[in-house]
Short mmCIF file of C-alpha atoms in Angstrom, two decimals:
data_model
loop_
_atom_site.label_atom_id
_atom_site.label_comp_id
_atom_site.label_asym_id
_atom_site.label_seq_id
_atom_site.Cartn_x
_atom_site.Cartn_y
_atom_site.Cartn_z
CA UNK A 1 222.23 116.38 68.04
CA UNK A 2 219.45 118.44 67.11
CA UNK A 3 219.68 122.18 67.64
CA UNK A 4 216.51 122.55 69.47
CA UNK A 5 217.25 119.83 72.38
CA UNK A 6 221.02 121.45 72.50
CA UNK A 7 219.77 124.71 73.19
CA UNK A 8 216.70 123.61 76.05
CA UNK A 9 219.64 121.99 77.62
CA UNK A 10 221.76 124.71 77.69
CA UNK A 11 219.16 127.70 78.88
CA UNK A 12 218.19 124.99 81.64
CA UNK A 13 221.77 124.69 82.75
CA UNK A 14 222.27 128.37 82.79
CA UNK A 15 219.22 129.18 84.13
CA UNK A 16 219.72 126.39 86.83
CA UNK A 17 223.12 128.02 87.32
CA UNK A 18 222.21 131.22 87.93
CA UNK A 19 221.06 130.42 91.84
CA UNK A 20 224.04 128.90 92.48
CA UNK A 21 226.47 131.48 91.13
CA UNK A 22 224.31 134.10 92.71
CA UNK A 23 224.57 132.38 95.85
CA UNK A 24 228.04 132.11 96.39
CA UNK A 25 228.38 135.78 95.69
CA UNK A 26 225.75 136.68 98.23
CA UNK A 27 227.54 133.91 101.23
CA UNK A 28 230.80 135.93 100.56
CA UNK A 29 229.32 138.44 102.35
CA UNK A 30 227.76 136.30 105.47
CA UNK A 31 229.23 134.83 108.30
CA UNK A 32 228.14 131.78 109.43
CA UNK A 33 227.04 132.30 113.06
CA UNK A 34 224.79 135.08 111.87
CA UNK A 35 221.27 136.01 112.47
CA UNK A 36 221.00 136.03 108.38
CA UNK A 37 223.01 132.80 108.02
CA UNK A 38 220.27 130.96 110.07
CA UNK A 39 217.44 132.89 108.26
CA UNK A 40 218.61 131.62 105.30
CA UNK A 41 219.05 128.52 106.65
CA UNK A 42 214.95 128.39 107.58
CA UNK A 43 214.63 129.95 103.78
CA UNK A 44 216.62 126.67 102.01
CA UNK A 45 214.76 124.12 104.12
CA UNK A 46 211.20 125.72 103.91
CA UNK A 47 211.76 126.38 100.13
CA UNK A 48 212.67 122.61 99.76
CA UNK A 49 209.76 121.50 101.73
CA UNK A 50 207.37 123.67 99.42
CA UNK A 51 208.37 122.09 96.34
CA UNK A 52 208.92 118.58 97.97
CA UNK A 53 205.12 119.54 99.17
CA UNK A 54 204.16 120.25 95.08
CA UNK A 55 205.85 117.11 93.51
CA UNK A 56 203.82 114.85 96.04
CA UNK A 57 200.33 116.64 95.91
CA UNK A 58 200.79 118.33 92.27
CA UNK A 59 203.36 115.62 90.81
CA UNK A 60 204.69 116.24 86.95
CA UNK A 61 205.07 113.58 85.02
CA UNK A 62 204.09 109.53 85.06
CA UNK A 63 202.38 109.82 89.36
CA UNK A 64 199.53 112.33 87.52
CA UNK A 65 198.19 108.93 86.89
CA UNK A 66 198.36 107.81 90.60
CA UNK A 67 195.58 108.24 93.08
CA UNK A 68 195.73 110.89 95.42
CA UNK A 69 194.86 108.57 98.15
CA UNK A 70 197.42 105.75 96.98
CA UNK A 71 200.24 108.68 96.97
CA UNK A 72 199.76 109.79 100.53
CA UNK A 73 199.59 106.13 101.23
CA UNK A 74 202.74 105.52 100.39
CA UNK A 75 204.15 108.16 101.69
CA UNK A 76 202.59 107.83 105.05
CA UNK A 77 203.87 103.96 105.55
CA UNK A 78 207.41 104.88 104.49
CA UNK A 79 207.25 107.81 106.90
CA UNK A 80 206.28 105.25 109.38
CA UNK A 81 208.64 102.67 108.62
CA UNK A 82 211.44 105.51 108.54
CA UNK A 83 210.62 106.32 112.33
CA UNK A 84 210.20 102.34 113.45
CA UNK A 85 213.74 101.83 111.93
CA UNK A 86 215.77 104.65 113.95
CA UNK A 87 215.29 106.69 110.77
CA UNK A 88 217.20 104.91 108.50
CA UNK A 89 216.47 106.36 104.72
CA UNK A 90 217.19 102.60 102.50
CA UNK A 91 213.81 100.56 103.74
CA UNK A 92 211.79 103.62 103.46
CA UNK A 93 212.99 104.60 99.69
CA UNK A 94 213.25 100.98 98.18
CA UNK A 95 209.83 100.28 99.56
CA UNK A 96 208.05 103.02 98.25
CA UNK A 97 208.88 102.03 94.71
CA UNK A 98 207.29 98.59 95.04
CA UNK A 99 204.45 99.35 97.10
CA UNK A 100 203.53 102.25 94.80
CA UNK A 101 203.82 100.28 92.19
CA UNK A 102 201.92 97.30 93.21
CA UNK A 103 199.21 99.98 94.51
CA UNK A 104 198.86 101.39 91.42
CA UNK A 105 198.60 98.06 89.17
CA UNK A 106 196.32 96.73 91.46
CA UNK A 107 193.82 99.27 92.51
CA UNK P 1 243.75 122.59 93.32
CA UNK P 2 242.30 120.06 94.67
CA UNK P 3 243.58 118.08 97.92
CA UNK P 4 243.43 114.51 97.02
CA UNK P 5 243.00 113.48 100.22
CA UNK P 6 240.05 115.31 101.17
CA UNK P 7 238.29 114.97 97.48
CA UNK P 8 238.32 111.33 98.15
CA UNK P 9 236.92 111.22 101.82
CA UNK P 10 234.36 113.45 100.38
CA UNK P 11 233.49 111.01 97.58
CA UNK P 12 233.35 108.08 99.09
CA UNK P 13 231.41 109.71 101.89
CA UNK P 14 228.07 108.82 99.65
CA UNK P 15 228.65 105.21 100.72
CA UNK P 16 227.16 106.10 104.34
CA UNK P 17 223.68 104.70 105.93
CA UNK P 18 222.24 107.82 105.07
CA UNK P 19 223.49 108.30 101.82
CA UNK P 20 220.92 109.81 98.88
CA UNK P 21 222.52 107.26 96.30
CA UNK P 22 219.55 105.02 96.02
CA UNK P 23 217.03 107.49 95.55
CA UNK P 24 219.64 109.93 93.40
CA UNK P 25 219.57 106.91 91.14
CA UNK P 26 216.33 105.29 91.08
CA UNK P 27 215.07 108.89 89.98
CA UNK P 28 217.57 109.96 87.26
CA UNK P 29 217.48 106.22 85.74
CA UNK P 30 213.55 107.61 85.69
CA UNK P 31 214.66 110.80 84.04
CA UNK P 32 217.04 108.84 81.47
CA UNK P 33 214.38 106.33 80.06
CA UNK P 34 211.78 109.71 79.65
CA UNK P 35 214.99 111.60 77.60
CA UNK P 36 214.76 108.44 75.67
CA UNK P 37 210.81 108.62 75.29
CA UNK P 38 211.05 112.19 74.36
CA UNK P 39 213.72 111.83 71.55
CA UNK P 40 216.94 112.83 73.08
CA UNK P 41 219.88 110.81 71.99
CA UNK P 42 222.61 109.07 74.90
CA UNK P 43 224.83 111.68 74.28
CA UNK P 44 222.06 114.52 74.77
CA UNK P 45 220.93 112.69 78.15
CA UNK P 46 224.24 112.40 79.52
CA UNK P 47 224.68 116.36 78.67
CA UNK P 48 221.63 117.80 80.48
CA UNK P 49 222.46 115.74 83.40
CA UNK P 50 226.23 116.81 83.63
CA UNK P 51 224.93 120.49 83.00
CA UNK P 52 222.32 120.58 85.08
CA UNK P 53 222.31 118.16 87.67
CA UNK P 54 218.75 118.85 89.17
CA UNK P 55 216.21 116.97 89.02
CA UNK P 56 213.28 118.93 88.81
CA UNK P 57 214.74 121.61 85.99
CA UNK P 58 215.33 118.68 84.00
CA UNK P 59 211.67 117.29 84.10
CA UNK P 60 210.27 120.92 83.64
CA UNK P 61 212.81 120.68 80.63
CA UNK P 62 211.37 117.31 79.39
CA UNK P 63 207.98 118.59 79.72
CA UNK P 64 208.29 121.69 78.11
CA UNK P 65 210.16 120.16 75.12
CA UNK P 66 206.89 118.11 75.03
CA UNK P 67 204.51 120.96 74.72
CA UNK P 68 207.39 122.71 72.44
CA UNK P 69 207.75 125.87 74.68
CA UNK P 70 209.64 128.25 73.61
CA UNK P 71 213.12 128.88 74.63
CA UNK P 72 212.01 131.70 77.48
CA UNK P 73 209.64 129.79 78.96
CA UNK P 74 211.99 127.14 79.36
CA UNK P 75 214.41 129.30 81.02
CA UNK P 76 211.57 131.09 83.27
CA UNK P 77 210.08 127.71 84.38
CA UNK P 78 213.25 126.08 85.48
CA UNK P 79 214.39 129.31 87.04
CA UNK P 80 211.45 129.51 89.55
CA UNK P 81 211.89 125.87 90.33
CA UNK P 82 215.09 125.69 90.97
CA UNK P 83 215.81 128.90 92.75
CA UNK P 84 215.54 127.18 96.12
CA UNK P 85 219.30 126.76 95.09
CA UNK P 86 219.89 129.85 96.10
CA UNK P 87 219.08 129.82 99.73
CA UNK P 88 220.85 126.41 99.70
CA UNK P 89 224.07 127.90 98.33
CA UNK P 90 223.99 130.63 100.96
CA UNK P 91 223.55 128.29 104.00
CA UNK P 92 226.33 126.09 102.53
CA UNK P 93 229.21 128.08 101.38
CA UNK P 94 230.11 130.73 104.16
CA UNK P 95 230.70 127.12 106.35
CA UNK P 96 233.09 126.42 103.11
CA UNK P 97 234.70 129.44 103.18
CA UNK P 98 238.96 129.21 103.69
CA UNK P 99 241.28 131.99 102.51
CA UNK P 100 243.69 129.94 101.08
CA UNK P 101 241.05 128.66 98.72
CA UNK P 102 241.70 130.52 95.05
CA UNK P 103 238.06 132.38 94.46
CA UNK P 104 237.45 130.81 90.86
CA UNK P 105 236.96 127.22 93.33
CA UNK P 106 233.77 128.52 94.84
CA UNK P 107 232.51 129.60 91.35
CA UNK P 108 232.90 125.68 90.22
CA UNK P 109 232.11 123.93 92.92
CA UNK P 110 229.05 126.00 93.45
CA UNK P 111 227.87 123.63 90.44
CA UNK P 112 227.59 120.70 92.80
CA UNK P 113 224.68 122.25 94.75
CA UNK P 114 222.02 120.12 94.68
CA UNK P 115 219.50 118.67 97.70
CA UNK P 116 221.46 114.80 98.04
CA UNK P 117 225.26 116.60 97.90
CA UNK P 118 223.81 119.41 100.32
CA UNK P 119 222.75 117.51 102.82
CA UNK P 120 225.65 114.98 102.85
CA UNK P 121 227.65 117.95 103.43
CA UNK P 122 225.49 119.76 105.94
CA UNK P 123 225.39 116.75 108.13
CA UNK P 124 229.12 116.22 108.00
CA UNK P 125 231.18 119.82 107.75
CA UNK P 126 231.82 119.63 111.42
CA UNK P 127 234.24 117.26 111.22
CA UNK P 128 236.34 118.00 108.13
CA UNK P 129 239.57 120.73 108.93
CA UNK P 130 238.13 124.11 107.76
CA UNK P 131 240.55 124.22 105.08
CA UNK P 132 239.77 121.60 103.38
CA UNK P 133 235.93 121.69 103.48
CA UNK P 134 235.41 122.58 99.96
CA UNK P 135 237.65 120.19 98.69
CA UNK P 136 235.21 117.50 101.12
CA UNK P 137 232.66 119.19 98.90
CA UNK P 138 233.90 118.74 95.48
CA UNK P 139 234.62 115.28 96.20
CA UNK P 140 230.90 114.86 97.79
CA UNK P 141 229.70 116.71 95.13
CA UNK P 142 231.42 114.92 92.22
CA UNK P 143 230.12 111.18 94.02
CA UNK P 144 226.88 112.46 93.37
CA UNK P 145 226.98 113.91 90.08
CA UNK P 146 228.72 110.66 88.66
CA UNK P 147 225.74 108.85 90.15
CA UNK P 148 222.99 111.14 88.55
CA UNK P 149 225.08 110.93 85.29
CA UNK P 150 225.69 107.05 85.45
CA UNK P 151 222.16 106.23 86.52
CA UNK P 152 220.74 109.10 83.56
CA UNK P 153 222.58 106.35 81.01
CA UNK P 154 221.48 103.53 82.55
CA UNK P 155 217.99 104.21 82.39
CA UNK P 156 217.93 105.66 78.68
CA UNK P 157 219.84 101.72 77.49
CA UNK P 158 217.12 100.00 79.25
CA UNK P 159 214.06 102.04 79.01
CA UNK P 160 212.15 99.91 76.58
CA UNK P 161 212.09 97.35 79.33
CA UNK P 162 210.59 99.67 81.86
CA UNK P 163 206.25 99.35 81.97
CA UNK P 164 204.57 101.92 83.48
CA UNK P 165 204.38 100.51 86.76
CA UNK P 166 207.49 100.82 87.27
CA UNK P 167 208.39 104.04 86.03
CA UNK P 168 206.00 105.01 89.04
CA UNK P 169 207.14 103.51 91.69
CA UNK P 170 211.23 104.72 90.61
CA UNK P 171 208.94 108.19 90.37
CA UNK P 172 208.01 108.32 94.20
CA UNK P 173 211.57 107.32 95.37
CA UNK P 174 212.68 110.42 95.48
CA UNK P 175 209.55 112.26 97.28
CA UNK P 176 209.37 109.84 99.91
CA UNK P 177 213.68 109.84 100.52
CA UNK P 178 213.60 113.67 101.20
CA UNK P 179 210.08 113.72 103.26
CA UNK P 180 212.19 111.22 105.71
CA UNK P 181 215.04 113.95 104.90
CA UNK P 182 212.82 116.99 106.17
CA UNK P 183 211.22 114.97 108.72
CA UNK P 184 214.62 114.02 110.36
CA UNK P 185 216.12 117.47 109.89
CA UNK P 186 213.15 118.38 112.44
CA UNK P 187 215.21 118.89 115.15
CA UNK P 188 214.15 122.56 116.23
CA UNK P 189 211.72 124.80 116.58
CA UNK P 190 212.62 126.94 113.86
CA UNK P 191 213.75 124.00 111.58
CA UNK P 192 209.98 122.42 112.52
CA UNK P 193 208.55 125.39 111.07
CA UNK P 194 210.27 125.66 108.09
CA UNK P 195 209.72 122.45 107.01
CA UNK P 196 205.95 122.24 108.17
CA UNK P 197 205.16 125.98 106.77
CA UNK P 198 207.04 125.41 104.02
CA UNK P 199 204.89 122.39 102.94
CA UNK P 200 201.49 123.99 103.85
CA UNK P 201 201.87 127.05 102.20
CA UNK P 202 204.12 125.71 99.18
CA UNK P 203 200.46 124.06 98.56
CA UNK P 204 197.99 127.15 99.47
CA UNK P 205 200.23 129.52 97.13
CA UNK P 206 199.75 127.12 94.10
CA UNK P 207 196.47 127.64 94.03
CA UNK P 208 197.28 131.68 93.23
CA UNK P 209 200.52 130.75 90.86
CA UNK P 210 201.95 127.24 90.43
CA UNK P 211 204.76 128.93 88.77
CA UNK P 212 205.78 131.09 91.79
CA UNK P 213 204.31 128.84 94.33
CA UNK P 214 207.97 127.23 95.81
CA UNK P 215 209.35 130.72 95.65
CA UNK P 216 206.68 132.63 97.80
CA UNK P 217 205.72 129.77 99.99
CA UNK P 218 209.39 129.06 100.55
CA UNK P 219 210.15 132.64 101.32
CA UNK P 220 206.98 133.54 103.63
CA UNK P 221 207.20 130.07 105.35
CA UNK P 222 211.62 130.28 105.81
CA UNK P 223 210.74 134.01 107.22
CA UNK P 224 208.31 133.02 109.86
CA UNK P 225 210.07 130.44 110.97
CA UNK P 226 212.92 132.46 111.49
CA UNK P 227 211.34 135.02 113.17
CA UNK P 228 209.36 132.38 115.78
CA UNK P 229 212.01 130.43 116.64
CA UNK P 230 214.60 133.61 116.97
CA UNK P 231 211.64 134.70 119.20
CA UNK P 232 211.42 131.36 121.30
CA UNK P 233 215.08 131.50 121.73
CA UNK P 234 216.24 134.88 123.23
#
């Protein structure tokens, strides 16, 4: 192994660790029918939403390459499908893989 | 230790309808053919997943080992992305919480925090005996991680067969399973707004700072929300 990926991997983990060591010490303290339990509760789901919000309009990695349009696309139909199908999560996420890809290879 | 028993109801509890398996593995087989791409070796892949087990730290880490960041920008980066794992962690544990459970657990299992474990768990607490949650949890929480970790080696062995094509569609798996994930955990007022908020300004602050965009959307968006729907109920 070379030192340099060794290293990334382990300031990642720490630094990945850090939340979740600092947030067990911080529940210790909390009860959980709370007027701070439930804030924090609005703070984990809003938090997730922003960054779900980033990787679909601001994506890293290979769906740079995708059209905007073509993303939202997606993402609407599988939204739709998830609703027609008494929100159940497997059509929706196998889907979106192949029409995304057959979206992007053919327009 | 560990109660068998519960560790095992807990793991096999990713089998269920709504389970995050599919997309937990369609995007770390994603993340294990670009360790391969990148230069990391099987045993390097398998690592960062084990260590890390979140997704987007480990792309920020790909990235960045792209660029050749240095060392504190790594740690910075991955930091403000994944410190929505700190709110999680604090909405999780004080429903895990059981005196007979030695401290050191929490300290451990707290390593199993991640979006597809947290939500299995959030959705099914209510019915595991309070004393047992966290070992439900652990077991949940190592189902998942041996997922991530099996799919991370399965993608590195056969990325050379992967095109493009379809390294984008495994790429919008995960997006669209957790927008049907926030859209179903709509059930609220104040869960509405965190969700909705939370998307509409996690987008308005990147245009001041993409780095601190998740954390200061998340935070302003999580607060009003709070305060609205503590509003709308009393």
């Amino acid at each position: 192994m070379s030192i340099n990926i060794v290293l990334a991997i382990l300031v990642t983990s720490l630094a990945t660790y850090i939340s979740r060591f600092l947030g067990v010490i911080t529940s210790k303290r909390i009860k959980e029918n709370s007027k701070i339990f439930r804030w924090f509760n609005c703070l984990a789901y809003s938090t997730l939403s922003a960054l779900l919000a980033r990787l679909i309009v601001f994506p890293a990695g290979v769906l740079v390459e995708v059209d905007y349009l073509i993303r939202f696309i997606v993402i609407f139909i599988c939204l739709v499908l998830f609703l027609i199908c008494k929100k159940n999560f497997v059509y929706p996420t196998v889907l979106s893989a192949f029409l995304l890809a057959f979206l992007s290879s053919n327009f | 230790m560990i109660n068998a028993k519960y560790f095992f109801k807990g793991y096999i509890s990713i089998k269920g309808a709504n389970s995050p398996a599919i997309a937990l593995f369609a995007s770390f087989l994603a993340i294990g053919a670009l360790f391969k791409s990148i230069g990391l070796n099987i045993q390097e892949s398998i690592f960062s997943t084990f260590l890390t087990y979140a997704l987007p730290g480990s792309l920020i880490m790909a990235e960045s080992l792209i660029v050749g960041a240095s060392l504190l920008n790594i740690f910075l980066a991955v930091w403000l992305v994944n410190a929505r794992l700190y709110p999680m962690t604090v909405s999780l544990f004080p429903l895990l919480a059981h005196k007979s459970q030695p401290k050191l657990k929490y300290y451990l299992a707290c390593h199993f925090i991640a979006v597809s474990a947290w939500l299995i768990m959030k959705e099914n607490y209510q019915v595991v005996e309070r004393k047992y949650r966290l070992d439900f949890w652990i077991g949940v929480g190592a189902a998942n991680l041996s997922v991530a970790v099996s799919a991370t080696a399965f993608g590195f062995f056969i990325a050379d067969y992967l095109n493009k094509d379809m390294m984008i569609g495994l790429a919008i798996v995960n997006p669209v399973y957790f927008t049907c994930v926030m859209v179903g955990a709509m059930k609220t007022i104040q869960m509405s707004l965190a969700v909705i908020l939370g998307s509409v300004l996690g987008i308005l602050f990147y245009f001041i700072s993409p780095e601190w965009c998740i954390l200061f959307g998340g935070f302003t968006a999580g607060t009003f929300a709070f305060f609205i729907g503590e509003l709308n109920v009393n």
